[in-house]
XYZ file of C-alpha atoms in Angstrom:
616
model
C -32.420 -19.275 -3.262
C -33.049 -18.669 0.137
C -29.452 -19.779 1.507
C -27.960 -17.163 -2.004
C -29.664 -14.441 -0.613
C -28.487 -14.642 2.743
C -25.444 -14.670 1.505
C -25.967 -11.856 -1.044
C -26.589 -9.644 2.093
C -23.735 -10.166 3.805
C -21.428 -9.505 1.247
C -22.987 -7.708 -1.274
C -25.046 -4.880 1.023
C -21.973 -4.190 3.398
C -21.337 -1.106 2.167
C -24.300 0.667 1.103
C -25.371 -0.970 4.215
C -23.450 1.233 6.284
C -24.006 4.467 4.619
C -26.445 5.694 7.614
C -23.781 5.564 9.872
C -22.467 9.253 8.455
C -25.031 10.435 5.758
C -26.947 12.539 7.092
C -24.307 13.838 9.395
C -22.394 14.952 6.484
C -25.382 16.395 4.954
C -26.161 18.777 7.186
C -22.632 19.512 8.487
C -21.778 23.230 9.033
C -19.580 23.594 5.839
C -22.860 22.866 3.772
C -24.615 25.992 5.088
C -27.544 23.704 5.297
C -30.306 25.390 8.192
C -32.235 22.273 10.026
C -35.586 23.275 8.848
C -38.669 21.168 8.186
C -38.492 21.506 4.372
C -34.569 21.005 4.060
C -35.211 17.640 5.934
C -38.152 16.555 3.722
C -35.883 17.424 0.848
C -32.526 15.734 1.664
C -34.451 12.964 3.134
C -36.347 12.998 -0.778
C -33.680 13.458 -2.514
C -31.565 10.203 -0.532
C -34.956 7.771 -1.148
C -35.201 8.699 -4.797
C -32.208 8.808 -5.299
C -32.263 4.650 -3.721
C -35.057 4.304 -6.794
C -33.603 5.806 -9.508
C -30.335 4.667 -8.800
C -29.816 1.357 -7.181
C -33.170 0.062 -7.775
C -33.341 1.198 -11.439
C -30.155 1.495 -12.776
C -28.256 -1.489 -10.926
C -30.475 -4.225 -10.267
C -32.448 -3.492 -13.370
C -30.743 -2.374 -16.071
C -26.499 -2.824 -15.375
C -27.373 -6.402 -13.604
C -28.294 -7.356 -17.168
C -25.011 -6.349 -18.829
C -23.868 -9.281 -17.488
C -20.412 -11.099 -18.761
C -21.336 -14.810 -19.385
C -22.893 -14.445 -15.681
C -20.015 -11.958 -14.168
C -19.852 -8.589 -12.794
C -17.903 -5.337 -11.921
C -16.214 -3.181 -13.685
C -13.201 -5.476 -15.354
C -15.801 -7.748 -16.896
C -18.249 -4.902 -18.018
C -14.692 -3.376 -20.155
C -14.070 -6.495 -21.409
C -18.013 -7.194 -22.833
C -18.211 -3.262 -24.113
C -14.548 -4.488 -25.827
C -16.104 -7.751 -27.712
C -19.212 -5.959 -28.441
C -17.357 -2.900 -30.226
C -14.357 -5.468 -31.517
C -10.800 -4.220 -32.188
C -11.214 -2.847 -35.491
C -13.642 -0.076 -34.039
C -12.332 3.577 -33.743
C -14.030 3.229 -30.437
C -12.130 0.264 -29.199
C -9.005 1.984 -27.384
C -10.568 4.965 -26.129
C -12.810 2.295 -24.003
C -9.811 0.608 -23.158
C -8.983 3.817 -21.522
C -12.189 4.230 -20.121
C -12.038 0.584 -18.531
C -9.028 1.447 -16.956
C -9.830 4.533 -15.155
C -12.797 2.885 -14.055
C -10.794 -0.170 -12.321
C -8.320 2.178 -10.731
C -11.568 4.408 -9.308
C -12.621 1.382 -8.122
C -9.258 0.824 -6.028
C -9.296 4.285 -4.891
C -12.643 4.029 -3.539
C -11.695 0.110 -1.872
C -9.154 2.104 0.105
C -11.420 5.237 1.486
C -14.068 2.507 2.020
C -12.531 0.467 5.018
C -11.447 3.437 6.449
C -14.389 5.330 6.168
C -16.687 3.013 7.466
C -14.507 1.482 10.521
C -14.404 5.157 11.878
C -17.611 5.855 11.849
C -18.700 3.066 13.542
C -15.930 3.654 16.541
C -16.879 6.867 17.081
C -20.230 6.263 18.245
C -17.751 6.294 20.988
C -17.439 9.904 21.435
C -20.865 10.653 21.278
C -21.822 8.351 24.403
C -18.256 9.601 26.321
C -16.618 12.642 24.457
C -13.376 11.787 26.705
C -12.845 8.685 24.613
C -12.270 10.757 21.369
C -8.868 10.571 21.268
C -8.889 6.735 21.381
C -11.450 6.696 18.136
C -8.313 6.608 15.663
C -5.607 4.375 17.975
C -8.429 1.905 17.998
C -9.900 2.156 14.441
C -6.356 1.136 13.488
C -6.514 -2.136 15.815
C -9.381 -3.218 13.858
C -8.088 -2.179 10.457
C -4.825 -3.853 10.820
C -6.784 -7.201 12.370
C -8.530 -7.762 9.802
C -6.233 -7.093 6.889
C -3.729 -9.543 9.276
C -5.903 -12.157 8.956
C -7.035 -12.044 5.410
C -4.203 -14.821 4.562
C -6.613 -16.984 6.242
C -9.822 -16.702 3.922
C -13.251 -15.886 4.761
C -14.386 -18.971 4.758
C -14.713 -19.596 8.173
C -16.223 -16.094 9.258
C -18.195 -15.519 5.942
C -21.178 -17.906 7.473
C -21.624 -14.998 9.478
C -21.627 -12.340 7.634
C -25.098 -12.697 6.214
C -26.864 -13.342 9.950
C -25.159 -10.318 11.541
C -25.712 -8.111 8.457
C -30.210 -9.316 8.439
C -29.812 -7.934 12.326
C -28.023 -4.671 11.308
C -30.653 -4.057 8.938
C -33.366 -5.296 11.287
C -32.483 -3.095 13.663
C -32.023 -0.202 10.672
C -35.824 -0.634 10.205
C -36.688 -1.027 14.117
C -34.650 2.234 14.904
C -36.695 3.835 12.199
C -39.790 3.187 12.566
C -39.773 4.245 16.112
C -38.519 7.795 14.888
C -41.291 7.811 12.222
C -44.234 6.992 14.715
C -42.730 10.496 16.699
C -43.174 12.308 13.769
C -45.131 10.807 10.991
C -44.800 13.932 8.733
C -41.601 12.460 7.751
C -43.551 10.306 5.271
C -44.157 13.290 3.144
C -40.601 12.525 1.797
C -41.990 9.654 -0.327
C -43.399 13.056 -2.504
C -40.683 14.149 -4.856
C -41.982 17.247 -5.113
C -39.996 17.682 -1.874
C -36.857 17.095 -3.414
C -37.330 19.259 -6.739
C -38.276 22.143 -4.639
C -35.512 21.495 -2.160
C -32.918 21.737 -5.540
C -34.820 24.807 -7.047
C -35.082 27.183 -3.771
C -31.414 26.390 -2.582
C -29.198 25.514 -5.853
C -25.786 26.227 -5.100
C -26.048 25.157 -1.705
C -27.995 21.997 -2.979
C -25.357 20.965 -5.704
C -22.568 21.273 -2.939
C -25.141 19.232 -0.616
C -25.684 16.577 -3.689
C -21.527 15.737 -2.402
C -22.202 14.588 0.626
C -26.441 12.814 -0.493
C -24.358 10.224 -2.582
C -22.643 8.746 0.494
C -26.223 6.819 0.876
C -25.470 5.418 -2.829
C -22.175 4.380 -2.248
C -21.809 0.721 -2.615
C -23.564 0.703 -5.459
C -20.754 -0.759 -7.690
C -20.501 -3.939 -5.410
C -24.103 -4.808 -6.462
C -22.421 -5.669 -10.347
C -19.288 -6.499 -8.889
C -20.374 -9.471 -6.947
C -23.053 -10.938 -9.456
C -20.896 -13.358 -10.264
C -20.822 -15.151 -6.928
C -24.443 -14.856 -6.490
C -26.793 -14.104 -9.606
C -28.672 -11.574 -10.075
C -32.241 -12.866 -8.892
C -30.914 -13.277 -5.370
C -29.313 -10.093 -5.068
C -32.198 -8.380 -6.675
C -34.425 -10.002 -4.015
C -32.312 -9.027 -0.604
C -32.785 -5.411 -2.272
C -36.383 -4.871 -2.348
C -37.279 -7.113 0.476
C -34.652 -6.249 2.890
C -31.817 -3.557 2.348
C -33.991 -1.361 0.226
C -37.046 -0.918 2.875
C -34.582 -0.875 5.636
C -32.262 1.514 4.444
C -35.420 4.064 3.716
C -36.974 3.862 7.152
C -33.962 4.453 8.829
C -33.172 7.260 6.682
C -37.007 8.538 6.924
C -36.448 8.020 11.332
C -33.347 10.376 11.404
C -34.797 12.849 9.270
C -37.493 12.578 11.796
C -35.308 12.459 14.561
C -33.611 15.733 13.168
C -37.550 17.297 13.435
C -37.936 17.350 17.057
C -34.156 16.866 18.291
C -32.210 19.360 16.322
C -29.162 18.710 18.456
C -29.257 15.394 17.745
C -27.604 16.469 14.186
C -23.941 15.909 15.761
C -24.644 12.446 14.794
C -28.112 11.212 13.924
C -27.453 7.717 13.580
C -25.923 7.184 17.350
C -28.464 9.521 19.130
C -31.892 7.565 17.374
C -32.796 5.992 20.611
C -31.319 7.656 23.220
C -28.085 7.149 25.466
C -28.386 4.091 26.398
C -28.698 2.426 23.031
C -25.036 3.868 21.718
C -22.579 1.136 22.880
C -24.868 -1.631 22.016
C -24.949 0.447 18.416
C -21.369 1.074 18.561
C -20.722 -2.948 18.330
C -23.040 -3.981 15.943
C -21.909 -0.800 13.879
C -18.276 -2.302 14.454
C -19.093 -5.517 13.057
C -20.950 -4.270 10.100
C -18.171 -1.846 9.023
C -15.805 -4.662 9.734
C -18.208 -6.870 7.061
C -18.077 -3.906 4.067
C -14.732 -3.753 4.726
C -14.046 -6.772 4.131
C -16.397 -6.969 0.816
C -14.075 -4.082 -0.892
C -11.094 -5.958 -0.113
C -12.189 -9.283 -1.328
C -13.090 -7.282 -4.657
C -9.871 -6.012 -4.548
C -8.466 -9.485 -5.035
C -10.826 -10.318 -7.445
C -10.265 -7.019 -9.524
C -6.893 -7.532 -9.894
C -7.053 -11.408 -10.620
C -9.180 -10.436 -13.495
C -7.020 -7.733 -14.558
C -3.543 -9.724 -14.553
C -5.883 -12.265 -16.826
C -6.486 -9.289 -18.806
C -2.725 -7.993 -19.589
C -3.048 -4.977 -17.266
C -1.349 -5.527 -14.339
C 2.063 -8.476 -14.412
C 1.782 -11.822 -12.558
C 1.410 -11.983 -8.825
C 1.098 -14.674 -5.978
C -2.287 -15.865 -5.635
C -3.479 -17.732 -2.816
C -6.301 -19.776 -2.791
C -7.724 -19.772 0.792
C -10.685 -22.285 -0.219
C -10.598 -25.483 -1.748
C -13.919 -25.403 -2.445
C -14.649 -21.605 -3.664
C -11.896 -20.926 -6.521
C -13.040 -17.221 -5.870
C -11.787 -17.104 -2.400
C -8.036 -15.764 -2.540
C -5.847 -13.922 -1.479
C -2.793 -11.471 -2.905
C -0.462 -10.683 -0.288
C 0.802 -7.550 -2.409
C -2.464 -6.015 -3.076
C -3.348 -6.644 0.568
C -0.667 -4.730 2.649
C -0.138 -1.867 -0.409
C -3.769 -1.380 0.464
C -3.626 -1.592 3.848
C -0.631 1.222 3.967
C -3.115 2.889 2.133
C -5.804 2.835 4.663
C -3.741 3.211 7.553
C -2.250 6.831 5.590
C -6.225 7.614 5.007
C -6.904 6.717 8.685
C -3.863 9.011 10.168
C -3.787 11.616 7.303
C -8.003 12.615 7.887
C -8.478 11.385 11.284
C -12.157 11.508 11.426
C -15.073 10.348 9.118
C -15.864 13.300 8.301
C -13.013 14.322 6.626
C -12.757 11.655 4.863
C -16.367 12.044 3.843
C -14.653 14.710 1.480
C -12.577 12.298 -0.190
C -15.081 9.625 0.240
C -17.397 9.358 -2.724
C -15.538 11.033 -5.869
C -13.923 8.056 -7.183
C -17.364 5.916 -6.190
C -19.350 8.285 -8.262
C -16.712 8.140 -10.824
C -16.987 4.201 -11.316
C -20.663 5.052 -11.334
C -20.588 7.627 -14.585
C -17.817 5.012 -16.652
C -20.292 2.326 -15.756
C -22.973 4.220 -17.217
C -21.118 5.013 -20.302
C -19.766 1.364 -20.902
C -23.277 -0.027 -20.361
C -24.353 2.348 -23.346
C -21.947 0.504 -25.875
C -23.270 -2.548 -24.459
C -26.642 -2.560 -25.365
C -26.177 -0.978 -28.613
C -23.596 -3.012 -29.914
C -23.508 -5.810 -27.884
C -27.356 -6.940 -27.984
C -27.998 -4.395 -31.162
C -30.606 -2.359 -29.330
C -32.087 0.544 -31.494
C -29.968 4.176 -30.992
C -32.650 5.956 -29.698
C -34.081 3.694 -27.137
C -30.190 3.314 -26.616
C -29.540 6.996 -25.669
C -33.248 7.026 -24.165
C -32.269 4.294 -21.278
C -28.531 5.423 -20.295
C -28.860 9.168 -21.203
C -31.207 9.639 -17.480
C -28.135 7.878 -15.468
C -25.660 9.523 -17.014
C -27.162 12.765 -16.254
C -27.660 11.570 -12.685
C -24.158 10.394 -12.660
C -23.066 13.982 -14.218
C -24.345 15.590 -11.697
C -23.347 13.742 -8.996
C -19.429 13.120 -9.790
C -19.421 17.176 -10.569
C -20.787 18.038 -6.871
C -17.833 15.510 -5.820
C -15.274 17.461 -7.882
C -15.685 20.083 -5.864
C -14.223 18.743 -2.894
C -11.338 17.752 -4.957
C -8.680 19.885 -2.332
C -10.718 19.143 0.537
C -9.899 15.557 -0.008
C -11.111 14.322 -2.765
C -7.467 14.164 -4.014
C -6.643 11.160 -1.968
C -8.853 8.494 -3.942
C -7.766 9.942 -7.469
C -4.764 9.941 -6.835
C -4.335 6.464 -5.910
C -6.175 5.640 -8.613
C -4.060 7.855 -11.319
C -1.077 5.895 -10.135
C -3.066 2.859 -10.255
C -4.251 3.731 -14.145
C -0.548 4.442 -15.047
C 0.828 1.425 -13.730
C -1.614 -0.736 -15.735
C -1.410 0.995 -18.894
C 2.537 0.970 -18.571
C 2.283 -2.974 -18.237
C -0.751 -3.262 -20.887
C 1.828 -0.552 -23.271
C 4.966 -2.726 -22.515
C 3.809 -6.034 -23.270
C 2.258 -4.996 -26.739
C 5.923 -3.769 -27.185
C 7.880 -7.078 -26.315
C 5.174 -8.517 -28.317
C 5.749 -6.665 -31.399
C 9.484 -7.076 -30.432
C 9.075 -10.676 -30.232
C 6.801 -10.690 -33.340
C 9.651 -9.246 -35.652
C 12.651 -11.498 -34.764
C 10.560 -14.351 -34.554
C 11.414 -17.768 -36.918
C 8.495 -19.520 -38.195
C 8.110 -22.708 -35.669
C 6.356 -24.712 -38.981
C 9.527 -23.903 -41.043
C 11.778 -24.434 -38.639
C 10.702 -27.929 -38.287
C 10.437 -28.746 -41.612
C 14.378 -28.254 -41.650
C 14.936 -29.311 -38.592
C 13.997 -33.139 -39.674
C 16.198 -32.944 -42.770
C 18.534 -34.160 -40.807
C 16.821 -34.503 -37.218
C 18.622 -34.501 -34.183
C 19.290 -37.340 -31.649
C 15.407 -38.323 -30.101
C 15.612 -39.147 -26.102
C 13.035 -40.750 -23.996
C 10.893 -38.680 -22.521
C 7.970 -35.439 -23.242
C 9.381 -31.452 -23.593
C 6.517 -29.158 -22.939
C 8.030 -25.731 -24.417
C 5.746 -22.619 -23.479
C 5.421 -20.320 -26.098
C 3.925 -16.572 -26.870
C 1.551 -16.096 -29.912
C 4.067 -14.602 -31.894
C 7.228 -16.126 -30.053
C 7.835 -18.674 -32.949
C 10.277 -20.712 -32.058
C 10.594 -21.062 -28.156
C 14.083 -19.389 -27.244
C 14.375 -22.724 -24.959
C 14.240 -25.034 -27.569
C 16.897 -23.196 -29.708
C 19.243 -22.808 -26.316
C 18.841 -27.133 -26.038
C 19.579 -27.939 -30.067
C 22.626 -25.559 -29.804
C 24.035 -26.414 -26.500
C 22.652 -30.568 -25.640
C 22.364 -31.092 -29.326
C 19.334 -33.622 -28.800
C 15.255 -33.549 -28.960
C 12.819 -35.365 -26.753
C 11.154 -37.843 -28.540
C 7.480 -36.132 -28.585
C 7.800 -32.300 -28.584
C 4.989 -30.639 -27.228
C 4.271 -26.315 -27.812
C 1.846 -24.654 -25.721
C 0.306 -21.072 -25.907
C -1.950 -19.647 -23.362
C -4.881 -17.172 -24.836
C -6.614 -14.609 -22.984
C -10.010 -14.025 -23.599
C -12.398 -11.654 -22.998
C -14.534 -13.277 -21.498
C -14.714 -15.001 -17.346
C -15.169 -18.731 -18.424
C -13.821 -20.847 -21.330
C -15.699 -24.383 -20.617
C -13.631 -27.255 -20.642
C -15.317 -28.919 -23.984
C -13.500 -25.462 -25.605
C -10.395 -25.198 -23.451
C -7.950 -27.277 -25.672
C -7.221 -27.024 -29.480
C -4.384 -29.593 -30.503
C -2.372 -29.373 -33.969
C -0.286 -32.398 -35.420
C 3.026 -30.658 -36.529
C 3.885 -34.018 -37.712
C 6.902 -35.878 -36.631
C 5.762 -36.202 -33.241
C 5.508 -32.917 -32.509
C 2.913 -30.642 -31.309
C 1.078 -27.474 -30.706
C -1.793 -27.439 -28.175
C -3.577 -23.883 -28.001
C -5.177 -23.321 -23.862
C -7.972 -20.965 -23.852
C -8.554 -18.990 -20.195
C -11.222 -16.575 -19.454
C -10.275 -13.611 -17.119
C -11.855 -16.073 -14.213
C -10.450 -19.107 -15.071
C -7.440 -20.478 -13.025
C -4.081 -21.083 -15.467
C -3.120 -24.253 -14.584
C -0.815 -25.942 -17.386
C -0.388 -29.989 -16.239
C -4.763 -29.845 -15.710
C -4.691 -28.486 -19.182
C -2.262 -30.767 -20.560
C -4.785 -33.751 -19.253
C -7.576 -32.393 -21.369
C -5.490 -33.202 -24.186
C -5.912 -37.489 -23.219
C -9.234 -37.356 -25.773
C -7.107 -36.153 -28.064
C -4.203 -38.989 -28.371
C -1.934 -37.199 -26.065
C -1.034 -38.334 -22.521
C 0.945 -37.055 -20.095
C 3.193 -39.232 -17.682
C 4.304 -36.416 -15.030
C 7.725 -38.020 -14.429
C 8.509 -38.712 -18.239
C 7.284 -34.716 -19.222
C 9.889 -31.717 -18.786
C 8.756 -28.259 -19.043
C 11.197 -25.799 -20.568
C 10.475 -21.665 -19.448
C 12.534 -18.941 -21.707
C 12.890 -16.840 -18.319
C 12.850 -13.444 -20.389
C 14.833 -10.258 -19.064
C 13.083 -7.198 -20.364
C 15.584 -4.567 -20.826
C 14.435 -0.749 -21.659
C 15.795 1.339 -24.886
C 16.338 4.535 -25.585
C 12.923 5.696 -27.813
C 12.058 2.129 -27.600
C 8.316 3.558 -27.374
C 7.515 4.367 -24.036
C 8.926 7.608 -22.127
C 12.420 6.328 -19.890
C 10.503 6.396 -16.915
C 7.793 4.931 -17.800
C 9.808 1.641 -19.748
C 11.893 1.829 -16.570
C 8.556 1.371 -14.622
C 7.849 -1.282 -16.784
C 10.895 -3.029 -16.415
C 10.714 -3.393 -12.655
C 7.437 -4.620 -12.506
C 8.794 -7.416 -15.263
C 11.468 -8.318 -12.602
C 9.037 -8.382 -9.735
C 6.519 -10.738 -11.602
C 5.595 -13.809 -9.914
C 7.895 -16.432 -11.885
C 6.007 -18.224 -14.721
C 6.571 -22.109 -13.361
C 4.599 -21.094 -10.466
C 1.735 -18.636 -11.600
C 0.588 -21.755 -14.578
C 1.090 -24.574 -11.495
C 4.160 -26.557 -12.738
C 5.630 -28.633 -10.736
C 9.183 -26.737 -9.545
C 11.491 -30.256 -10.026
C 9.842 -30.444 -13.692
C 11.136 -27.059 -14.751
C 14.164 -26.180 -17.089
C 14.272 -22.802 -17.624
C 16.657 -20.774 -20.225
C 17.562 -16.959 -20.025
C 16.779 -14.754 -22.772
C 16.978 -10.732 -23.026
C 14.234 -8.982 -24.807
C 13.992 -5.667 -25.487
C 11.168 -3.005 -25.367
């Protein structure tokens, strides 16, 4: 337990983790109108360790760590257990399709701002110790940027042993840094009274709402407490909170708002200026390294989000690159890596300092946060059959919360907030375009498809010539009769003597055990259809599953068995469902797809594949 929660911190607190590097800074940033009185502080400093309670402590590692998928987290797995609790004949079931979506691509938006975001405000403690050195802050935030996005083909397995060590110090010295600014001015403490906070929103309002934008920066983060239950569980991650991130993050939070008390000019940049000169570069390294660590956590959940949604049907094949052979979770994309890396570099150059980006930062977090809220809802009532009102009772707080917060983020839509939506509104239409076009090749494929039962019932009236040897034919769920295995009757006019038809399902779900993975049929005369079932976490890996088929009477020699691929050309037509643009979208991602021999494992020199043009 000990050894999982260690761990838990160093991946799973790397971003919230960070947050006092430029919270409070942004709070009480001239554009805010915010005056650096006594109250104000005891109410922003209220409002930032309530809102900790209410919302990480309560809503995430309470209540959303329980809407677990078979033990897995984030956002992709939370759509797909709202999907199976609702099931597809609901009214309800495509609208939260849609919600799912939007969520994921928030959550890619908000991976990008994140790495930038955090790296700058770490180098530009910088500035604050030697204001000559601010013009280096962005040439050298993009050193470290590109760095570490260079080296990601080489897994984290070798510097992830450190992560958790250097992130208990960061918080250590969180609480140390703290607690030395409380014992200056213990009235800081009265912040613990909420009253604070509620008077704080009543007397100021307008000003408070537009200051609520710039409070959730302390939540943000909150996402990769669900997102990375799966490599954890949920007791150890629920532990590091409340005996370590939680009562670190509030001290150091309570010591700048103290700070802020005595040293008003000290609001150029509380977190830097807590103990003085000499403390800054010391600060400015260990900052470094931390917002190197939550960098690296949103990428590695970029990965992981888009594994799950390619399992899914929402996004086409890609390479995937397993960095670990000992943690199947450890990989690596090369596409998703330097798209999002362009990404941050354009953030980096476009805003050039934290806090402009603080204006796009947050908006698409806050945004995950409210579709979270609302998927969790269909959850519990459908999914463990909770009663409506208690329902609407536990959800209906959060989503107010979440209401509030995403709508003081809208309105720094043209100050910034622009950037993360609209990477993720490209991001949403690329996957529904993919999720849209397959269900039309499918339907396509569904409709000119022959019978495969029929077809070899008069096939073996008169049966072809048998030679030596296994065909493995892969096959769609409504391809009928594999377009390869027509192409070799018509053209080699011969049939391997044991025939062997595979289809690959999809479920909603992360694991499929092995005792469940493989369903063979007897299709008589040596033939056969074995049915692989795949969560969203599971690895495709067709000769593996073709060896869980031994218990079954059917072995696999590798040198006697020949896989044959219908390598399908998706070609767009006119009102063929989609808008042009969007089926021409479609079609170029089809082209781009990683190819099919190599995504399921196959060995290359086993491979026959056959052209075929289908049309959406």
């Amino acid at each position: 337990m000990s050894a999982l929660t260690l761990a838990a911190i160093g991946i799973v607190y790397g971003d919230i983790g960070t947050s006092p590097l430029y919270t409070m800074q942004e709070v009480f940033d001239h554009k805010h109108g915010l005056s650096l009185t006594p109250e104000n502080i005891l109410g922003i400093v209220s409002l930032i360790l309530w809102g900790l309670i209410f919302i990480v402590s309560l809503k995430y590692v309470t209540l959303v760590l329980r809407a677990n998928n078979r033990g897995e987290g984030g956002i992709m797995a939370l759509a797909a257990l709202t999907l199976e609790s609702v099931g597809k004949n609901s009214k309800m079931y495509f609208p939260l399709v849609i919600l799912g979506v939007i969520g994921a691509s928030l959550f890619y938006g908000d991976g990008v701002v994140t790495p930038a975001m955090t790296v700058l405000s770490a180098i530009e403690g910088i500035k604050v110790a030697t204001p000559a050195l601010k013009p280096f802050v962005v040439p050298i935030t993009l050193v470290i940027l590109i760095a570490l996005y260079a080296v990601q083909s080489r897994g984290t397995a070798t510097i992830g042993k450190f992560f958790g060590p250097v992130m208990v110090l960061w918080f250590a010295v969180l609480a140390a840094m703290g607690i030395y600014n409380i014992l200056r001015v213990p009235a800081i403490l009265e912040a613990f009274n909420p009253i604070h906070a509620l008077e704080f929103l009543y007397y100021h309002r307008w000003a408070a709402f537009i200051a609520l934008g710039a409070v959730v920066l302390a939540f943000t983060g909150s996402e990769a407490l669900y997102a990375d239950m799966g490599h954890f569980g949920a007791k150890p991650i629920r532990t590091a909170w409340f005996l370590i991130v939680f009562p670190a993050l509030g001290l150091n939070y309570l010591g700048q708002g103290a700070l802020l008390m005595i040293e008003p000019t000290a609001v150029s940049n509380p977190f830097f200026n807590q103990l003085g000169d000499w403390s800054i570069y010391p600060l400015v390294v260990l900052s470094t390294m931390a917002a190197v660590i939550a960098s690296q956590a949103t990428i590695s959940g970029a990965f992981s989000m888009t594994k799950q949604a390619i399992s899914l049907g929402f996004l086409p094949r890609m390479k995937i690159i397993h960095t670990s052979s000992k943690e199947i979770g450890q990989i690596y994309i090369p596409v998703v890596n330097w798209l999002q890396l362009a990404a941050v570099v354009g953030a980096v150059i476009g805003f050039g300092s934290a806090s402009n980006l603080a204006s796009a930062y947050g908006i698409a977090n806050t945004g995950t946060m409210l579709v979270t809220s609302i998927l969790t809802f269909f959850v519990i009532r459908y999914g463990w059959k909770y009663n409506l009102a208690l329902c609407i009772a536990s959800t209906s707080f959060f989503l107010l919360i979440d209401i509030s917060l995403f709508s003081s983020n809208a309105m720094k839509f043209f100050s910034g907030g622009w950037f993360p939506i609209a990477l993720g509104f490209g991001i949403c239409v690329v996957m529904l375009t993919w999720r849209r076009g397959r269900s039309l090749v499918f339907d396509n494929l569904k409709k000119h498809a022959i019978p495969l039962e029929e077809f070899l019932e008069s096939l073996f009236i008169s049966p072809p010539v048998r030679v030596a040897g296994t065909a493995v034919f892969l096959r769609g769920e409504a391809d009928g009769v594999p377009h390869a295995l027509l192409h070799n009757l018509s053209h080699n006019k011969i049939l391997h003597e044991r025939v062997v038809f595979i289809t690959l399902h999809n479920r909603e779900i992360p694991w499929v055990p092995f005792s469940e993975r493989i369903k063979v049929t007897d299709l008589k005369n040596n033939c056969f259809q074995v049915d692989v079932y795949y969560g969203f976490k599971n690895e495709p890996d067709i000769p593996n599953a073709l060896a869980l088929c031994a218990p079954f009477g059917l072995e696999f020699e590798p040198l006697e068995t020949s896989y044959f691929i219908s390598r399908q050309t998706i070609i767009s037509s006119p009102g063929g469902g989609m808008a042009m643009w969007r089926e021409g979208l479609f079609v170029t991602m089809s082209r781009n797809a990683r190819d099919a021999a190599d995504y399921y494992q196959i060995p290359s020199n086993r491979v026959i594949e056959v052209g075929a043009q289908v049309e959406i």
